[in-house]
Coordinates of C-alpha atoms and ligand atoms in Angstrom, one line a residue:
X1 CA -21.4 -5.7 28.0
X2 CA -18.3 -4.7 29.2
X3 CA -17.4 -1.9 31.4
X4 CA -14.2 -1.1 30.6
X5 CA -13.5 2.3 32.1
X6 CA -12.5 4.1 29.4
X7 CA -10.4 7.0 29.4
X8 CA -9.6 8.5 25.7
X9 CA -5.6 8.5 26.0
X10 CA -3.3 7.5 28.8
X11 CA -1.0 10.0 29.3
X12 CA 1.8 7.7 27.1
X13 CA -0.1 7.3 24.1
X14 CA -1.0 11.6 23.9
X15 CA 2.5 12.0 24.0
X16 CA 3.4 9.5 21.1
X17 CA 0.1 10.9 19.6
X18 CA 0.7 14.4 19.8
X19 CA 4.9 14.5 18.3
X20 CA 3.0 12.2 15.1
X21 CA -0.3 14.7 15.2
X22 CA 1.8 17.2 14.7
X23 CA 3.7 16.0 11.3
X24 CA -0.1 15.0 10.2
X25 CA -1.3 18.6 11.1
X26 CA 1.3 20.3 9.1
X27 CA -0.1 18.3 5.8
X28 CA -3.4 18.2 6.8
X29 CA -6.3 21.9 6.2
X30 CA -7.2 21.5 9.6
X31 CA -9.0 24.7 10.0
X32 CA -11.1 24.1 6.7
X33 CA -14.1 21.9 7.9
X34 CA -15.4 19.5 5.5
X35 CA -18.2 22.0 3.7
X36 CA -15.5 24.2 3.1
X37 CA -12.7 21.5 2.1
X38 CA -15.1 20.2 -0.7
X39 CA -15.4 23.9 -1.6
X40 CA -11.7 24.4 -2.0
X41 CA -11.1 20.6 -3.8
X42 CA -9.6 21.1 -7.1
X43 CA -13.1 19.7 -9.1
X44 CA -15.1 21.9 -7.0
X45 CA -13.2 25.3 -8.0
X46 CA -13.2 24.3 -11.7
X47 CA -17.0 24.5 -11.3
X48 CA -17.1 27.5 -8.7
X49 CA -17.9 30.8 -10.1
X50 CA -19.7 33.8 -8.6
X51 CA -23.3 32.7 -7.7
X52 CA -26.3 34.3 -7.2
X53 CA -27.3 31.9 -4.4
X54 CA -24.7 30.1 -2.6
X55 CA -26.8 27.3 -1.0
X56 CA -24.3 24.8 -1.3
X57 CA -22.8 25.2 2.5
X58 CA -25.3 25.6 5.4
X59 CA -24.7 28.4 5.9
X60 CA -27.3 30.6 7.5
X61 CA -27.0 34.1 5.8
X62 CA -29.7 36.0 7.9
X63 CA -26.3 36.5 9.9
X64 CA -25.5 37.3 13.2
X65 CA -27.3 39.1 16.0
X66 CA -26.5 43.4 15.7
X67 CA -25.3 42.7 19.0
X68 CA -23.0 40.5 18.1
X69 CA -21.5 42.6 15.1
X70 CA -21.5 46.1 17.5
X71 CA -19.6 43.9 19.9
X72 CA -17.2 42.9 17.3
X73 CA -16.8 46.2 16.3
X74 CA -16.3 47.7 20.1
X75 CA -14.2 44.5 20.4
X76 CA -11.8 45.9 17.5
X77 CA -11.9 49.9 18.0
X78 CA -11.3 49.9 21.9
X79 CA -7.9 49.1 21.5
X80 CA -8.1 45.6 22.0
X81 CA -6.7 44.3 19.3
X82 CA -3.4 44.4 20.4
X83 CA -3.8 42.8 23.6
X84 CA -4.5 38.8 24.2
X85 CA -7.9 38.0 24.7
X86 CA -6.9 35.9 28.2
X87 CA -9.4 37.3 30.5
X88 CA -12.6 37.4 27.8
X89 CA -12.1 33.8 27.2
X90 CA -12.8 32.8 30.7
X91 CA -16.2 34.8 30.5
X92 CA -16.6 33.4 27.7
X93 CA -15.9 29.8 29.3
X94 CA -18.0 31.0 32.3
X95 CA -21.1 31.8 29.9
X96 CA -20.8 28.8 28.2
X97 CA -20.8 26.4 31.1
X98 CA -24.2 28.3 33.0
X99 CA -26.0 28.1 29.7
X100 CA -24.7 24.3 30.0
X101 CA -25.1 23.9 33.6
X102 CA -21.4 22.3 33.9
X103 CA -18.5 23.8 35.1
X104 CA -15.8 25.7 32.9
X105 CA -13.8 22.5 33.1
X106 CA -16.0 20.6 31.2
X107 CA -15.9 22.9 28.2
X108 CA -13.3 23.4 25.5
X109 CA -13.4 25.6 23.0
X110 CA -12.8 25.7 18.9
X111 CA -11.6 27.4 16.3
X112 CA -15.3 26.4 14.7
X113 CA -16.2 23.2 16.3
X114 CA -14.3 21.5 13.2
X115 CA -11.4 21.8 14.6
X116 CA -13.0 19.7 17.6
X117 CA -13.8 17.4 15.3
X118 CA -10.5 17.1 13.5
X119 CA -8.6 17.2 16.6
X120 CA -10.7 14.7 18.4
X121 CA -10.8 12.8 15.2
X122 CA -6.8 12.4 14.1
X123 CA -6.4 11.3 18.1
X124 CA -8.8 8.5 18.5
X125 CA -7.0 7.7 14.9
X126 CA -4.1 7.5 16.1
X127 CA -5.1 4.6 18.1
X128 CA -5.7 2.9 15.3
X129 CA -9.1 1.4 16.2
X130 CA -12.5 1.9 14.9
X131 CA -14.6 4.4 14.3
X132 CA -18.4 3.9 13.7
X133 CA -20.6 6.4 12.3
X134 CA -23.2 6.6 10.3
X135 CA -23.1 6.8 6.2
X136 CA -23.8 8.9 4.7
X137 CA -22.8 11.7 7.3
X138 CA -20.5 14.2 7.6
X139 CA -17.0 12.8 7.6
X140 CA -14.9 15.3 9.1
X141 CA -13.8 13.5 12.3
X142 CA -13.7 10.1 10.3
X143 CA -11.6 11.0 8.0
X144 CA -9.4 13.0 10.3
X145 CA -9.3 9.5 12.3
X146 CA -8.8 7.8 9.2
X147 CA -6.1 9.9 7.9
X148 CA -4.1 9.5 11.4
X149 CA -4.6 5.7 10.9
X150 CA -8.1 4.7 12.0
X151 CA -11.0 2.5 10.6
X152 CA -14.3 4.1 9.6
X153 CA -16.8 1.5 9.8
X154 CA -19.8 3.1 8.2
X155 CA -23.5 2.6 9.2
X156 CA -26.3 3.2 6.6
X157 CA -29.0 5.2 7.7
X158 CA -32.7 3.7 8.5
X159 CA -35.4 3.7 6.1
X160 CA -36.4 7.3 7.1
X161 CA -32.4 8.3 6.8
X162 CA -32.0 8.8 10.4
X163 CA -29.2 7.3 12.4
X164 CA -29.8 3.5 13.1
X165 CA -29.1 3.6 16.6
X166 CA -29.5 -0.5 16.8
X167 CA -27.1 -1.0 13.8
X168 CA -24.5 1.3 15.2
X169 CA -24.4 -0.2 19.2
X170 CA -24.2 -3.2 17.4
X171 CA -20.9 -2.6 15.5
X172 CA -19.7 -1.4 18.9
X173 CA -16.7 -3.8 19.9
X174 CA -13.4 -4.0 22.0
X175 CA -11.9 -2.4 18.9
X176 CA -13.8 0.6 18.6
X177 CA -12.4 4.0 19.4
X178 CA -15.2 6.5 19.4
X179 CA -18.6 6.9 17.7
X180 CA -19.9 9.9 15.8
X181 CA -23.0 10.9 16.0
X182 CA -24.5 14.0 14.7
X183 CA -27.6 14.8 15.7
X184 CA -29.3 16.9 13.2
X185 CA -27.4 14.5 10.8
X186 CA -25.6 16.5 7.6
X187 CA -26.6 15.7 4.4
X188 CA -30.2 14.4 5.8
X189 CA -31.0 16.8 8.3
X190 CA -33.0 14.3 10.4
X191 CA -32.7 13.7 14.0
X192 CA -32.6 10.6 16.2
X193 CA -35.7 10.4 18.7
X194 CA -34.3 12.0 21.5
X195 CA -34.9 9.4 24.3
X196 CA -33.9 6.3 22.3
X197 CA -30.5 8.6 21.9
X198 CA -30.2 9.3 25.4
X199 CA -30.4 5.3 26.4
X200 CA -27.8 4.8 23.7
X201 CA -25.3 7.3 24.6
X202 CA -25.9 5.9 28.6
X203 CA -25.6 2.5 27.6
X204 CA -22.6 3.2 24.4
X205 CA -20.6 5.6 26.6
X206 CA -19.8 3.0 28.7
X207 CA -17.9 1.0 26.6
X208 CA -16.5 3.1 24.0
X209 CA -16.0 7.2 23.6
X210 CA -19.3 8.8 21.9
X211 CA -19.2 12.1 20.2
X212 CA -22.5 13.7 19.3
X213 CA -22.4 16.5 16.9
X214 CA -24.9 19.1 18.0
X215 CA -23.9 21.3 15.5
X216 CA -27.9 21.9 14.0
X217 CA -29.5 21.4 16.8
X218 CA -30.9 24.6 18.0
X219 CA -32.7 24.8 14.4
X220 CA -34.7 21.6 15.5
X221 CA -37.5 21.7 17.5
X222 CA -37.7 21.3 21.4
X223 CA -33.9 21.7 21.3
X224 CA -33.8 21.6 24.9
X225 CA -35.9 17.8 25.1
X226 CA -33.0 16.7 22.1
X227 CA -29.8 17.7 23.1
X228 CA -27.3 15.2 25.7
X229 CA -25.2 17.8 26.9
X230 CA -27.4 17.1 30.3
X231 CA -25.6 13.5 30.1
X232 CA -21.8 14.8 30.3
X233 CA -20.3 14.6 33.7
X234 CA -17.2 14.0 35.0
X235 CA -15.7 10.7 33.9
X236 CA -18.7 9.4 31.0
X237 CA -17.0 9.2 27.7
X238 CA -19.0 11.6 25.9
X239 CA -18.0 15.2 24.2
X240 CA -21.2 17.1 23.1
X241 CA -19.8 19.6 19.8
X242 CA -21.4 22.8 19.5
X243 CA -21.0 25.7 16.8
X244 CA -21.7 29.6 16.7
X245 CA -21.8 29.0 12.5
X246 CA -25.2 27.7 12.5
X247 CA -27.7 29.4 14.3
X248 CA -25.9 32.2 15.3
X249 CA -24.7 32.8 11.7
X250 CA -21.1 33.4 13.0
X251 CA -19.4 31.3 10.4
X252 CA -16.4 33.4 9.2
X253 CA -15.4 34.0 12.7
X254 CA -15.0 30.1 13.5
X255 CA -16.5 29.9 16.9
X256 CA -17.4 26.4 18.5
X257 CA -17.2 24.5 21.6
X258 CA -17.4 21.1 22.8
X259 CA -18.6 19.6 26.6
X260 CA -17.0 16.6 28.3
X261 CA -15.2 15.4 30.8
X262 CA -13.0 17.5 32.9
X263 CA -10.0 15.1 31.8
X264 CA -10.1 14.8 28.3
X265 CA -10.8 18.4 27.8
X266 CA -7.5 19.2 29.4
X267 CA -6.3 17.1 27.4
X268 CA -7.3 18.5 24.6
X269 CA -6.8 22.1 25.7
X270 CA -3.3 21.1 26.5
X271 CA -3.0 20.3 22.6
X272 CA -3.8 23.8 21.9
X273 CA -7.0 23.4 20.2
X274 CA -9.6 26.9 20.6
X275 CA -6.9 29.9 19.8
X276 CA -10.0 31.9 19.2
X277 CA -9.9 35.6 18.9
X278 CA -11.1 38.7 20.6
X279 CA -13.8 40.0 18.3
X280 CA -15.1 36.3 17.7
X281 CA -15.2 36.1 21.7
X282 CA -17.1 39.7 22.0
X283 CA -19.6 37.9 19.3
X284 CA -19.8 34.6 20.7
X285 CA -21.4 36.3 24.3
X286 CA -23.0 38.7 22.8
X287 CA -24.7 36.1 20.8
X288 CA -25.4 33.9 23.7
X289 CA -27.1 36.7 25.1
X290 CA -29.6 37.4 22.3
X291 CA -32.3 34.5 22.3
X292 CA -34.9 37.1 20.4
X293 CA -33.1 37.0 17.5
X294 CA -31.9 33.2 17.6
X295 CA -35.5 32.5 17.9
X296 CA -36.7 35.1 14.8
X297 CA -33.8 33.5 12.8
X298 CA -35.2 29.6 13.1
X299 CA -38.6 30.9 12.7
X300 CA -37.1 32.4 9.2
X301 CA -35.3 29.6 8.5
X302 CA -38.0 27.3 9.0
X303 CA -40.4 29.5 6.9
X304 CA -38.5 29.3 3.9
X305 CA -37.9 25.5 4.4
X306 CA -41.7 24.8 4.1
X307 CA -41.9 26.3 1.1
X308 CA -39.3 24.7 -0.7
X309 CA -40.8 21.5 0.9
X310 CA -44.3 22.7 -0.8
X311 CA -42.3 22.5 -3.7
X312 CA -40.8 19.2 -3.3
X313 CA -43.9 17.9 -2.5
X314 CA -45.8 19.4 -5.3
X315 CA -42.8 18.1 -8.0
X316 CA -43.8 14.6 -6.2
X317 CA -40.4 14.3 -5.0
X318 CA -39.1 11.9 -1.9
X319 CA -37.1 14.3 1.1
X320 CA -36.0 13.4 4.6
X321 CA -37.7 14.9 7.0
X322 CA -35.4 18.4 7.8
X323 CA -34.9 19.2 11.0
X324 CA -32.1 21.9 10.0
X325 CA -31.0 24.5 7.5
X326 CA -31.2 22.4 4.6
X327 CA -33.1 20.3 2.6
X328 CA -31.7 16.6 1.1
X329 CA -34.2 15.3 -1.5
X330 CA -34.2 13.1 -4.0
X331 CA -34.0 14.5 -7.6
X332 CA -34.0 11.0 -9.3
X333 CA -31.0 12.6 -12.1
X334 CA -27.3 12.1 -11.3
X335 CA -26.0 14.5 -8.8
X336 CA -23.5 16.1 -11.3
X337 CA -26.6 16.5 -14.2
X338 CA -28.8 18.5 -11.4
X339 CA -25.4 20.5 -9.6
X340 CA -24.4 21.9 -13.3
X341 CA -28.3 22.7 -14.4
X342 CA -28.5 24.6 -11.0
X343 CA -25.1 26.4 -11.4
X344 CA -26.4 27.6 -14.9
X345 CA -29.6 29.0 -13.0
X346 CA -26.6 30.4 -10.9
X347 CA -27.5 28.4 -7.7
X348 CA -25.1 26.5 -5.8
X349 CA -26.3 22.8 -4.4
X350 CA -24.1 20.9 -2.2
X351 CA -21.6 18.4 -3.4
X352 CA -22.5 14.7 -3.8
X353 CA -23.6 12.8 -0.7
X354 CA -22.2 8.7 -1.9
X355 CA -24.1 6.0 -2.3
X356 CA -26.8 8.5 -2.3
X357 CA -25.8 10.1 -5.8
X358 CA -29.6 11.0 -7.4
X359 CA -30.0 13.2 -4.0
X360 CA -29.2 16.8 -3.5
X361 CA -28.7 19.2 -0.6
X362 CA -29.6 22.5 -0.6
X363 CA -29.4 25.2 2.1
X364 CA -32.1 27.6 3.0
X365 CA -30.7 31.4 2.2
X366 CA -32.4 34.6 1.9
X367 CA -35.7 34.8 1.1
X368 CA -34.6 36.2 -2.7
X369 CA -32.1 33.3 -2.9
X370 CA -34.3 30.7 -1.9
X371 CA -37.0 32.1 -4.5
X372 CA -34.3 31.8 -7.3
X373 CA -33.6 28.3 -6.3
X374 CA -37.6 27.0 -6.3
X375 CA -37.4 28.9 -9.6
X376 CA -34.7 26.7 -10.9
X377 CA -35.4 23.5 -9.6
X378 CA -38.6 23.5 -11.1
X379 CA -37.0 24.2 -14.5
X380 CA -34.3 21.9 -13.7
X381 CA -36.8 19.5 -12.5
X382 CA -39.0 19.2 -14.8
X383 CA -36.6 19.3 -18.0
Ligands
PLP1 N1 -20.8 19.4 12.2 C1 -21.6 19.3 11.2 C2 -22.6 18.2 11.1 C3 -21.5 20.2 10.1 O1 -22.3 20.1 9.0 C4 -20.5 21.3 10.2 C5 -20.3 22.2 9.1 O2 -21.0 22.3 8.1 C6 -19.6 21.3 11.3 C7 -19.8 20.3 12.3 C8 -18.5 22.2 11.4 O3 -18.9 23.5 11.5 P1 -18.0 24.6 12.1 O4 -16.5 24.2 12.0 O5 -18.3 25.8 11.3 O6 -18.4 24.8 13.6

C-alpha cells in the first residue's frame, strides 16, 4: 500500500478549483440536497400534489426539541435579527467540538450537511479522479464530483445491502480522489459493522480522502460504539458529516457540520461554505443540549418502524435491515406501479432507488401517517 500523504488540494489547484467552482455553482441547486432535488425534478412535480403523508423524504416530523423552537423564537424577537450572528457561531463551534472531543478547528459548519457534501464533492471533482462509493447510495457528493468532472465508480452493496467494505478498498487506486461512505446508508438504512469500518477508514485514509456520512447515525443503535468521528485528527484524510435534519428534526433550518482535519476545513471555510443563520444557530445548541428529547424521538421513531416491519413481514416481504428513519423493502411491482397506487392512497414513497427498481423507501412519520401508509400498502400490496 502506498502512503502517499495525502493532502485534499495544494494550495494551486483550490485556486484553479475555486474561479471554475464558482461558474459550476451558479448553474448548479447547491443548497437543495438530493431528497429535495428529486422533489423539485420536473417528473417529480407533475406527480406531486398535497399529501396526506409525506413519507417520501426522511424527514422526521416529530420535530424539533421546544427548546430548540423557544430559542428560535428568543433568537428572532430579541432583536437579533438584524445583527450578524459572529459571536454565536463560535459557541456554536465550541459546543460542537466538546460534544466531539476535537478542537473548533476541526469542525466546519453547513448550510445542512449537503452543502458539505456538494462542496466537498464538486472539489475532489474538480480533480478529475475517482470517486468510489457504494450503489445504490445517496449520490449527492458523486454527482457534485461528477458534475465538476469526476468518475463515480459505483460499488454494489453486499448480500444484506450494506456497504461492501472489501469491494470498495479494493477499487481504491492511485486514481482515486475520495470515498463516500454513509453510514446508515440512504435508500437501505443498514449500517456497516462498526469495527470492520473503523480498520477500513485507518487503513483507506491513508491512501486516499474518506468521507463518512453520519447523517442517520444517532437513530441507530450504540451510536457512540458506530460512529469514527473518534478517528479524525489532525492530518488523517477523513471528514465525518453530520446533520441537525435528522434526529433533531431541524430540516427547514439547514443545519449540519462536518469534522476533519484542521487544514482542509480551512480550506473549506475559506470557500465560504456554513453561512448559517442566527435562529438555526440558537436551535442547533439548544438542541445539542436536549438529549431527553433526542432519546424520546428515536424511541418513537423506532416504535413505528417495527410496526411497519410487522407488516412487511406479515405481507412476506424481503427489507434491509433499518437502522434509520426509513424502511427500503422490496415490493416485487415496478417502482412507478407502487409510487402512483400509494399517491392515490395519498401517501408519498420515495423516488426510485436504480438497479433496485421493485424496491421502495418509505419514511417513518407520525403515528396517524404511518397508520395511513400500513393501510395502503396492504391494499396496494395485495392488489
Ligand atoms: N446524507 C444523507 C445520507 C442523506 O440522506 C441526506 C438527506 O436526506 C443528507 C446527507 C443531507 O441532509 P441535510 O442537507 O439536510 O443535512
Amino acid at each position: 500500500m502506498s502512503t502517499r500523504t495525502l493532502h485534499p488540494f495544494s494550495r494551486r489547484q483550490w485556486l484553479v478549483s475555486s474561479g471554475a467552482a464558482l461558474a459550476g455553482l451558479a448553474l448548479s441547486s447547491r443548497f437543495l440536497n438530493d431528497e429535495l432535488r428529486a422533489q423539485v425534478s420536473p417528473e417529480r412535480l407533475a406527480a406531486t400534489k398535497p399529501v396526506k403523508a409525506r413519507l417520501s423524504l426522511n424527514e422526521n416530523p416529530f420535530g424539533p426539541s421546544p427548546k430548540a423552537l423557544d430559542a428560535m423564537l428568543r433568537n428572532l424577537t430579541g432583536g437579533k435579527a438584524c445583527r450578524y450572528p459572529y459571536g454565536e457561531l463560535n459557541d456554536l463551534l465550541n459546543m460542537i467540538a466538546a460534544k466531539e472531543g476535537v478542537t473548533p478547528a476541526h469542525i466546519v459548519l453547513g448550510v445542512g450537511s449537503g452543502e458539505i457534501l456538494e462542496t466537498v464533492g464538486m472539489q475532489f471533482g474538480l480533480l478529475k479522479g475517482e470517486v468510489v462509493h457504494a450503489t445504490p447510495g445517496y449520490t449527492q457528493l458523486v454527482r457534485s464530483a461528477e458534475t465538476a468532472g469526476g468518475k463515480a465508480v459505483g460499488v454494489p452493496l453486499n448480500a444484506r445491502l450494506e456497504h461492501d467494505l472489501d469491494a470498495i478498498a479494493s477499487k481504491v487506486g492511485a486514481q482515486t480522489s475520495v470515498v463516500y461512505i454513509a453510514n446508515p446508508n440512504n435508500p437501505t438504512g443498514t449500517t456497516v459493522e462498526a469495527s470492520a469500518l473503523k480498520e477500513f477508514v485507518k487503513s483507506v485514509s491513508a491512501r486516499t480522502f474518506v468521507f463518512v456520512d453520519e447523517a442517520y447515525l444517532d437513530i441507530a443503535d450504540d451510536y457512540a460504539g458506530r460512529t469514527v468521528v473518534g478517528l479524525v485528527n489532525d492530518s488523517r484524510n477523513l471528514l465525518v458529516a453530520r446533520t441537525f435534519s435528522k434526529i433533531f428534526g431541524l430540516a427547514g433550518l439547514r443545519m449540519g457540520y462536518g469534522v476533519t482535519n484542521p487544514k482542509f476545513a480551512a480550506q473549506l471555510r475559506n470557500y465560504g461554505l456554513g453561512t448559517i443563520t442566527g435562529p438555526g444557530i440558537a436551535a442547533a445548541m439548544a438542541s445539542l443540549q436536549d438529549a431527553g428529547y433526542i432519546e424520546s424521538t428515536r424511541a418513537k421513531i423506532v416504535a413505528e418502524r417495527a410496526k411497519l416491519l410487522g407488516l412487511l413481514r406479515e405481507l412476506g416481504k424481503t427489507y434491509a435491515e433499518p437502522q434509520a428513519n426509513f424502511v427500503f423493502f422490496q415490493t416485487g411491482r415496478p417502482h412507478k406501479e407502487v409510487f402512483d397506487l400509494m399517491m392515490a392512497e395519498s401517501v408519498a414513497i420515495a423516488r426510485p432507488f436504480p438497479p433496485m427498481l421493485d424496491w421502495a423507501r418509505i419514511s417513518i412519520g407520525l403515528p396517524e401517517e404511518n397508520d395511513l401508509a400500513r393501510a395502503a400498502l396492504r391494499k396496494v400490496l395485495a392488489t
